[in-house]
Amino acid sequence: MVMAQPTPQRIVVTGGQGFVGKHLVQALRTRGFDATSFDLRAGQDIRDTATVEQALSAASAVVHLAAWADLYEARRDPVEAVRVNVLGTAVVADAARRQGVRLIHASTACVYGNQARFPTPEDTVPNPTEIYAQTKLAAEQVVRGLVASHGLEAVIVRFPGVYGAGLRGALAVARFFERASADGVLEVHGDGAQTRSPIHVEDLVRGLVAIVERPEVRDTLNLGTPEEISALELAERIQALVGRGRIVHGPQRSPHTERELIDWSRAHAVLGWTPRVSLEEGLRRTWAWWRETQMTQMKPMTQPTPATPSARTATSPCTTP
């Protein structure tokens, strides 16, 4: 007698055609999940209640990555940033609540802003410096409100800027690779002393998959790395990898976060998760991907891409140079 195979759990990934989303969908499928993308590129808008509810109707969890995830775009159009990042999250979270679906909400380390305690743990009072980070913090509060008042099952995940194969052009790593490979100018803001702790997409995705696989996990978790690097040193490392480019100092962005280094010890204790890809190795891999794809295709990455907010994934844009 042939035993029937159990039906795989369906996991919906909003922003599933974005940078992190593509990696996550593939990783979930490899782990045996029925992972499906919900993305504006496929005509699916996180602000459309009926469409979201239909997408979640057969799901066991939704990983909410979709966001307007470009710091500069959020500055240019803060109202739209609120519509997407706050209202869009409210629609997804409430649909998850109505459908009895667990929500894994992608936030950002940017919500911490300027702090005095490093590495910064999850119980730190947020102090965001940018409108983007403010919208992401507001989205977190929406999720917490539905948890408290309606019993929504949810996890909030905060992580720094993400890099690796397929990375977004708005991030510092992409901008530096693009400019260095063209033997152009790598511009850093101010003296370049501001620090960030970028996480490789492989490590982030492993953490998100671990959360999906642990339905009892709740509350807020940081997924980060122990490596902190200044904007100037990041530019110097990429310049050395590429072997071209010239570093210049431009005006300091204001307001800005001076330092970023988050505490991921809770994720290690709860999930057994530890970042594995060093920054040196991650940059080497990213450069190999860049040479193979971006340089041959000559894709311009310095200009903002057309606004398709609900399709962007939350890759934490406070990692600009």
Short mmCIF file of C-alpha atoms in Angstrom, two decimals:
data_model
loop_
_atom_site.label_atom_id
_atom_site.label_comp_id
_atom_site.label_asym_id
_atom_site.label_seq_id
_atom_site.Cartn_x
_atom_site.Cartn_y
_atom_site.Cartn_z
CA MET A 1 0.00 0.00 0.00
CA VAL A 2 1.42 3.36 -1.04
CA MET A 3 1.20 5.97 1.68
CA ALA A 4 -0.10 9.37 0.58
CA GLN A 5 2.52 12.08 0.78
CA PRO A 6 1.70 14.96 3.13
CA THR A 7 0.78 18.21 1.42
CA PRO A 8 3.65 20.71 1.73
CA GLN A 9 2.96 23.78 3.83
CA ARG A 10 2.30 26.82 1.69
CA ILE A 11 4.41 29.86 2.50
CA VAL A 12 3.60 33.16 0.78
CA VAL A 13 6.51 35.57 0.31
CA THR A 14 5.51 39.16 -0.41
CA GLY A 15 8.12 40.82 -2.58
CA GLY A 16 9.04 37.32 -3.70
CA GLN A 17 10.49 38.51 -7.00
CA GLY A 18 12.85 40.96 -5.32
CA PHE A 19 16.45 40.44 -4.26
CA VAL A 20 15.91 38.68 -0.92
CA GLY A 21 12.55 37.28 -1.99
CA LYS A 22 13.95 35.24 -4.89
CA HIS A 23 16.58 33.69 -2.67
CA LEU A 24 14.04 32.95 0.05
CA VAL A 25 11.46 31.35 -2.25
CA GLN A 26 14.12 29.06 -3.69
CA ALA A 27 15.45 28.13 -0.22
CA LEU A 28 11.97 27.34 1.07
CA ARG A 29 11.23 25.12 -1.93
CA THR A 30 14.51 23.31 -1.37
CA ARG A 31 13.37 22.64 2.21
CA GLY A 32 10.13 21.10 0.96
CA PHE A 33 7.73 24.03 1.36
CA ASP A 34 5.21 25.14 -1.23
CA ALA A 35 6.64 28.64 -1.47
CA THR A 36 4.83 31.17 -3.63
CA SER A 37 5.62 34.77 -4.48
CA PHE A 38 3.23 37.72 -4.09
CA ASP A 39 4.76 40.63 -5.97
CA LEU A 40 3.78 43.82 -7.75
CA ARG A 41 5.78 42.66 -10.76
CA ALA A 42 3.08 40.01 -11.14
CA GLY A 43 0.29 42.55 -10.68
CA GLN A 44 -0.18 41.79 -6.96
CA ASP A 45 -0.33 44.82 -4.66
CA ILE A 46 0.00 44.45 -0.89
CA ARG A 47 -2.48 47.33 -0.49
CA ASP A 48 -5.24 45.36 -2.23
CA THR A 49 -7.10 43.63 0.61
CA ALA A 50 -9.06 41.17 -1.50
CA THR A 51 -6.00 40.03 -3.47
CA VAL A 52 -3.93 39.61 -0.31
CA GLU A 53 -6.64 37.64 1.47
CA GLN A 54 -7.07 35.35 -1.52
CA ALA A 55 -3.30 34.73 -1.66
CA LEU A 56 -3.19 33.82 2.03
CA SER A 57 -6.29 31.63 2.03
CA ALA A 58 -4.39 28.33 1.86
CA ALA A 59 -1.14 29.45 3.51
CA SER A 60 0.34 28.50 6.86
CA ALA A 61 2.65 31.53 6.99
CA VAL A 62 3.47 34.71 5.13
CA VAL A 63 6.93 36.26 5.05
CA HIS A 64 6.31 39.94 4.47
CA LEU A 65 9.32 41.37 2.64
CA ALA A 66 7.55 43.78 0.27
CA ALA A 67 8.22 47.42 1.05
CA TRP A 68 9.35 50.71 -0.39
CA ALA A 69 12.94 49.94 0.54
CA ASP A 70 14.92 52.88 -0.85
CA LEU A 71 15.96 55.60 1.53
CA TYR A 72 16.14 58.25 -1.17
CA GLU A 73 12.76 57.42 -2.63
CA ALA A 74 11.22 57.54 0.85
CA ARG A 75 12.70 61.02 1.30
CA ARG A 76 11.33 62.18 -2.04
CA ASP A 77 7.84 60.83 -1.43
CA PRO A 78 7.22 60.20 2.27
CA VAL A 79 3.45 59.90 1.80
CA GLU A 80 3.86 57.01 -0.63
CA ALA A 81 6.40 55.42 1.71
CA VAL A 82 3.78 55.50 4.46
CA ARG A 83 1.10 54.12 2.14
CA VAL A 84 3.25 51.15 1.18
CA ASN A 85 5.26 50.42 4.31
CA VAL A 86 2.60 51.15 6.91
CA LEU A 87 -0.76 50.70 5.17
CA GLY A 88 0.55 47.81 3.08
CA THR A 89 1.80 46.05 6.21
CA ALA A 90 -1.54 46.67 7.92
CA VAL A 91 -3.36 45.00 5.01
CA VAL A 92 -1.03 41.97 5.01
CA ALA A 93 -1.07 41.64 8.81
CA ASP A 94 -4.84 41.94 9.09
CA ALA A 95 -5.35 39.45 6.26
CA ALA A 96 -3.01 37.05 8.07
CA ARG A 97 -5.03 37.53 11.24
CA ARG A 98 -8.32 36.88 9.46
CA GLN A 99 -6.97 33.77 7.73
CA GLY A 100 -5.21 32.39 10.81
CA VAL A 101 -1.83 32.67 9.07
CA ARG A 102 1.42 33.26 10.92
CA LEU A 103 3.16 36.52 9.94
CA ILE A 104 6.92 36.88 9.67
CA HIS A 105 7.42 40.60 9.21
CA ALA A 106 10.69 41.94 7.77
CA SER A 107 11.67 45.15 9.50
CA THR A 108 15.11 46.78 9.53
CA ALA A 109 18.04 47.54 11.82
CA CYS A 110 17.53 51.15 10.73
CA VAL A 111 14.80 51.49 13.38
CA TYR A 112 17.49 51.58 16.08
CA GLY A 113 19.05 54.75 14.69
CA ASN A 114 21.70 56.37 16.86
CA GLN A 115 22.27 54.41 20.05
CA ALA A 116 24.76 54.22 22.93
CA ARG A 117 24.68 50.42 23.37
CA PHE A 118 26.47 48.05 20.99
CA PRO A 119 25.79 45.44 19.87
CA THR A 120 22.21 46.71 20.06
CA PRO A 121 19.67 44.19 21.40
CA GLU A 122 15.99 43.90 20.51
CA ASP A 123 14.76 45.55 23.74
CA THR A 124 16.50 48.83 22.90
CA VAL A 125 14.15 51.79 22.49
CA PRO A 126 14.19 52.65 18.75
CA ASN A 127 15.54 56.01 17.65
CA PRO A 128 15.21 56.09 13.84
CA THR A 129 16.85 58.95 11.95
CA GLU A 130 15.19 58.62 8.53
CA ILE A 131 11.59 58.72 7.25
CA TYR A 132 12.11 55.22 5.81
CA ALA A 133 13.04 53.86 9.22
CA GLN A 134 10.12 55.70 10.80
CA THR A 135 7.70 53.98 8.41
CA LYS A 136 9.21 50.60 9.21
CA LEU A 137 8.89 51.25 12.94
CA ALA A 138 5.26 52.32 12.45
CA ALA A 139 4.66 49.07 10.55
CA GLU A 140 6.10 47.14 13.50
CA GLN A 141 3.64 48.90 15.80
CA VAL A 142 0.73 47.90 13.55
CA VAL A 143 1.84 44.28 13.81
CA ARG A 144 2.22 44.50 17.58
CA GLY A 145 -1.22 46.06 17.86
CA LEU A 146 -2.81 43.16 16.00
CA VAL A 147 -0.88 40.69 18.16
CA ALA A 148 -2.12 42.35 21.35
CA SER A 149 -5.71 43.02 20.32
CA HIS A 150 -6.51 40.15 17.94
CA GLY A 151 -4.05 37.39 18.76
CA LEU A 152 -2.14 37.55 15.48
CA GLU A 153 0.76 35.08 15.47
CA ALA A 154 3.76 37.12 14.41
CA VAL A 155 7.52 37.48 14.42
CA ILE A 156 9.27 40.77 13.68
CA VAL A 157 12.71 40.36 12.14
CA ARG A 158 15.21 43.23 12.12
CA PHE A 159 18.29 43.00 9.93
CA PRO A 160 20.90 45.34 8.42
CA GLY A 161 21.63 45.96 4.76
CA VAL A 162 21.74 42.81 2.64
CA TYR A 163 24.23 42.10 -0.11
CA GLY A 164 25.13 39.19 -2.38
CA ALA A 165 24.24 37.92 -5.85
CA GLY A 166 21.31 39.89 -7.25
CA LEU A 167 21.68 42.83 -4.86
CA ARG A 168 19.74 46.07 -5.28
CA GLY A 169 21.38 49.06 -6.92
CA ALA A 170 20.40 51.48 -4.13
CA LEU A 171 22.75 49.86 -1.60
CA ALA A 172 26.31 50.97 -0.91
CA VAL A 173 27.89 47.67 -1.97
CA ALA A 174 26.17 47.80 -5.37
CA ARG A 175 26.97 51.47 -5.91
CA PHE A 176 30.63 50.94 -5.09
CA PHE A 177 30.95 47.87 -7.33
CA GLU A 178 29.20 49.65 -10.19
CA ARG A 179 31.40 52.73 -9.95
CA ALA A 180 34.66 50.87 -9.36
CA SER A 181 34.07 48.47 -12.26
CA ALA A 182 33.61 51.50 -14.54
CA ASP A 183 36.80 53.05 -13.12
CA GLY A 184 34.64 55.83 -11.75
CA VAL A 185 34.24 57.72 -8.48
CA LEU A 186 33.31 55.95 -5.25
CA GLU A 187 31.78 58.74 -3.18
CA VAL A 188 31.45 58.38 0.58
CA HIS A 189 29.48 60.76 2.77
CA GLY A 190 31.56 63.00 5.02
CA ASP A 191 34.73 61.43 6.41
CA GLY A 192 33.30 57.94 5.87
CA ALA A 193 33.59 57.01 9.55
CA GLN A 194 29.92 55.97 9.82
CA THR A 195 29.69 52.20 10.22
CA ARG A 196 27.35 49.46 9.06
CA SER A 197 27.26 45.68 9.45
CA PRO A 198 26.00 44.26 6.12
CA ILE A 199 24.64 40.71 6.10
CA HIS A 200 25.07 38.29 3.21
CA VAL A 201 21.79 37.19 1.65
CA GLU A 202 22.65 33.53 2.25
CA ASP A 203 22.87 34.10 6.02
CA LEU A 204 19.70 36.17 6.15
CA VAL A 205 17.73 33.58 4.19
CA ARG A 206 18.94 30.78 6.46
CA GLY A 207 17.64 32.77 9.42
CA LEU A 208 14.27 33.42 7.80
CA VAL A 209 13.88 29.75 6.87
CA ALA A 210 14.73 28.78 10.46
CA ILE A 211 11.95 31.07 11.70
CA VAL A 212 9.48 29.57 9.22
CA GLU A 213 10.41 26.10 10.47
CA ARG A 214 9.88 27.08 14.12
CA PRO A 215 6.18 28.01 14.42
CA GLU A 216 6.47 28.47 18.18
CA VAL A 217 8.85 31.44 17.74
CA ARG A 218 7.26 34.83 18.44
CA ASP A 219 8.27 38.40 19.32
CA THR A 220 11.21 40.30 17.76
CA LEU A 221 14.53 38.88 16.54
CA ASN A 222 17.66 40.51 15.19
CA LEU A 223 19.51 38.74 12.40
CA GLY A 224 22.93 40.36 12.08
CA THR A 225 26.66 39.84 11.85
CA PRO A 226 29.61 40.51 14.18
CA GLU A 227 31.47 42.48 11.49
CA GLU A 228 31.24 46.26 11.54
CA ILE A 229 32.82 48.32 8.77
CA SER A 230 33.06 52.03 8.02
CA ALA A 231 31.80 53.42 4.74
CA LEU A 232 35.34 54.44 3.85
CA GLU A 233 36.79 50.99 4.55
CA LEU A 234 34.00 49.36 2.54
CA ALA A 235 34.84 51.59 -0.43
CA GLU A 236 38.55 50.77 -0.03
CA ARG A 237 37.89 47.01 0.09
CA ILE A 238 35.77 47.10 -3.04
CA GLN A 239 38.27 49.33 -4.81
CA ALA A 240 40.99 46.80 -3.97
CA LEU A 241 38.86 43.85 -5.16
CA VAL A 242 38.02 45.49 -8.45
CA GLY A 243 41.43 47.09 -8.94
CA ARG A 244 39.96 50.33 -10.23
CA GLY A 245 38.05 53.40 -9.12
CA ARG A 246 38.80 56.55 -7.17
CA ILE A 247 37.45 57.37 -3.70
CA VAL A 248 36.24 60.90 -2.97
CA HIS A 249 34.47 62.43 0.02
CA GLY A 250 31.15 64.21 -0.48
CA PRO A 251 28.84 66.09 1.91
CA GLN A 252 27.58 64.17 4.91
CA ARG A 253 23.96 63.05 4.63
CA SER A 254 21.74 64.56 7.28
CA PRO A 255 20.19 63.09 9.30
CA HIS A 256 22.13 59.84 9.38
CA THR A 257 22.98 56.95 11.66
CA GLU A 258 26.56 57.07 12.93
CA ARG A 259 26.95 53.44 13.88
CA GLU A 260 25.15 50.14 13.27
CA LEU A 261 25.91 46.84 14.99
CA ILE A 262 23.01 44.73 16.23
CA ASP A 263 22.98 41.93 18.77
CA TRP A 264 21.87 38.62 17.23
CA SER A 265 22.46 36.45 20.32
CA ARG A 266 18.70 35.91 20.82
CA ALA A 267 18.40 34.41 17.34
CA HIS A 268 21.32 32.14 18.14
CA ALA A 269 19.68 31.01 21.39
CA VAL A 270 16.19 30.54 19.91
CA LEU A 271 17.03 29.25 16.43
CA GLY A 272 20.57 27.97 16.72
CA TRP A 273 21.35 30.45 13.93
CA THR A 274 24.80 31.95 13.37
CA PRO A 275 26.01 33.99 10.39
CA ARG A 276 28.54 32.00 8.36
CA VAL A 277 29.63 34.21 5.47
CA SER A 278 32.40 36.63 6.42
CA LEU A 279 32.37 40.07 4.87
CA GLU A 280 35.60 39.28 3.01
CA GLU A 281 34.13 36.10 1.53
CA GLY A 282 30.78 37.73 0.84
CA LEU A 283 32.33 40.64 -1.04
CA ARG A 284 34.50 38.23 -3.03
CA ARG A 285 31.41 36.20 -4.05
CA THR A 286 29.45 39.34 -4.88
CA TRP A 287 32.27 40.64 -7.07
CA ALA A 288 32.40 37.31 -8.91
CA TRP A 289 28.65 37.56 -9.58
CA TRP A 290 28.99 41.20 -10.63
CA ARG A 291 31.74 40.45 -13.15
CA GLU A 292 29.72 37.60 -14.64
CA THR A 293 26.39 39.41 -14.91
CA GLN A 294 26.36 43.16 -14.41
CA MET A 295 29.54 44.03 -16.31
CA THR A 296 28.49 42.02 -19.37
CA GLN A 297 24.95 43.37 -19.33
CA MET A 298 26.10 46.92 -18.53
CA LYS A 299 23.07 47.58 -16.36
CA PRO A 300 23.12 51.12 -14.96
CA MET A 301 22.54 50.96 -11.21
CA THR A 302 23.23 54.51 -10.11
CA GLN A 303 19.83 55.89 -11.09
CA PRO A 304 16.71 55.13 -9.01
CA THR A 305 14.56 52.43 -10.55
CA PRO A 306 10.94 53.22 -11.40
CA ALA A 307 8.73 53.18 -8.35
CA THR A 308 7.16 49.76 -7.94
CA PRO A 309 6.91 49.98 -4.18
CA SER A 310 5.01 46.86 -3.30
CA ALA A 311 7.49 44.74 -5.23
CA ARG A 312 10.61 45.93 -3.43
CA THR A 313 12.02 43.81 -0.67
CA ALA A 314 13.08 45.26 2.63
CA THR A 315 16.85 45.15 2.24
CA SER A 316 17.53 47.92 4.74
CA PRO A 317 18.68 51.02 2.83
CA CYS A 318 20.43 52.81 5.72
CA THR A 319 23.59 51.17 4.33
CA THR A 320 24.12 53.92 1.78
CA PRO A 321 27.71 55.20 1.61
#
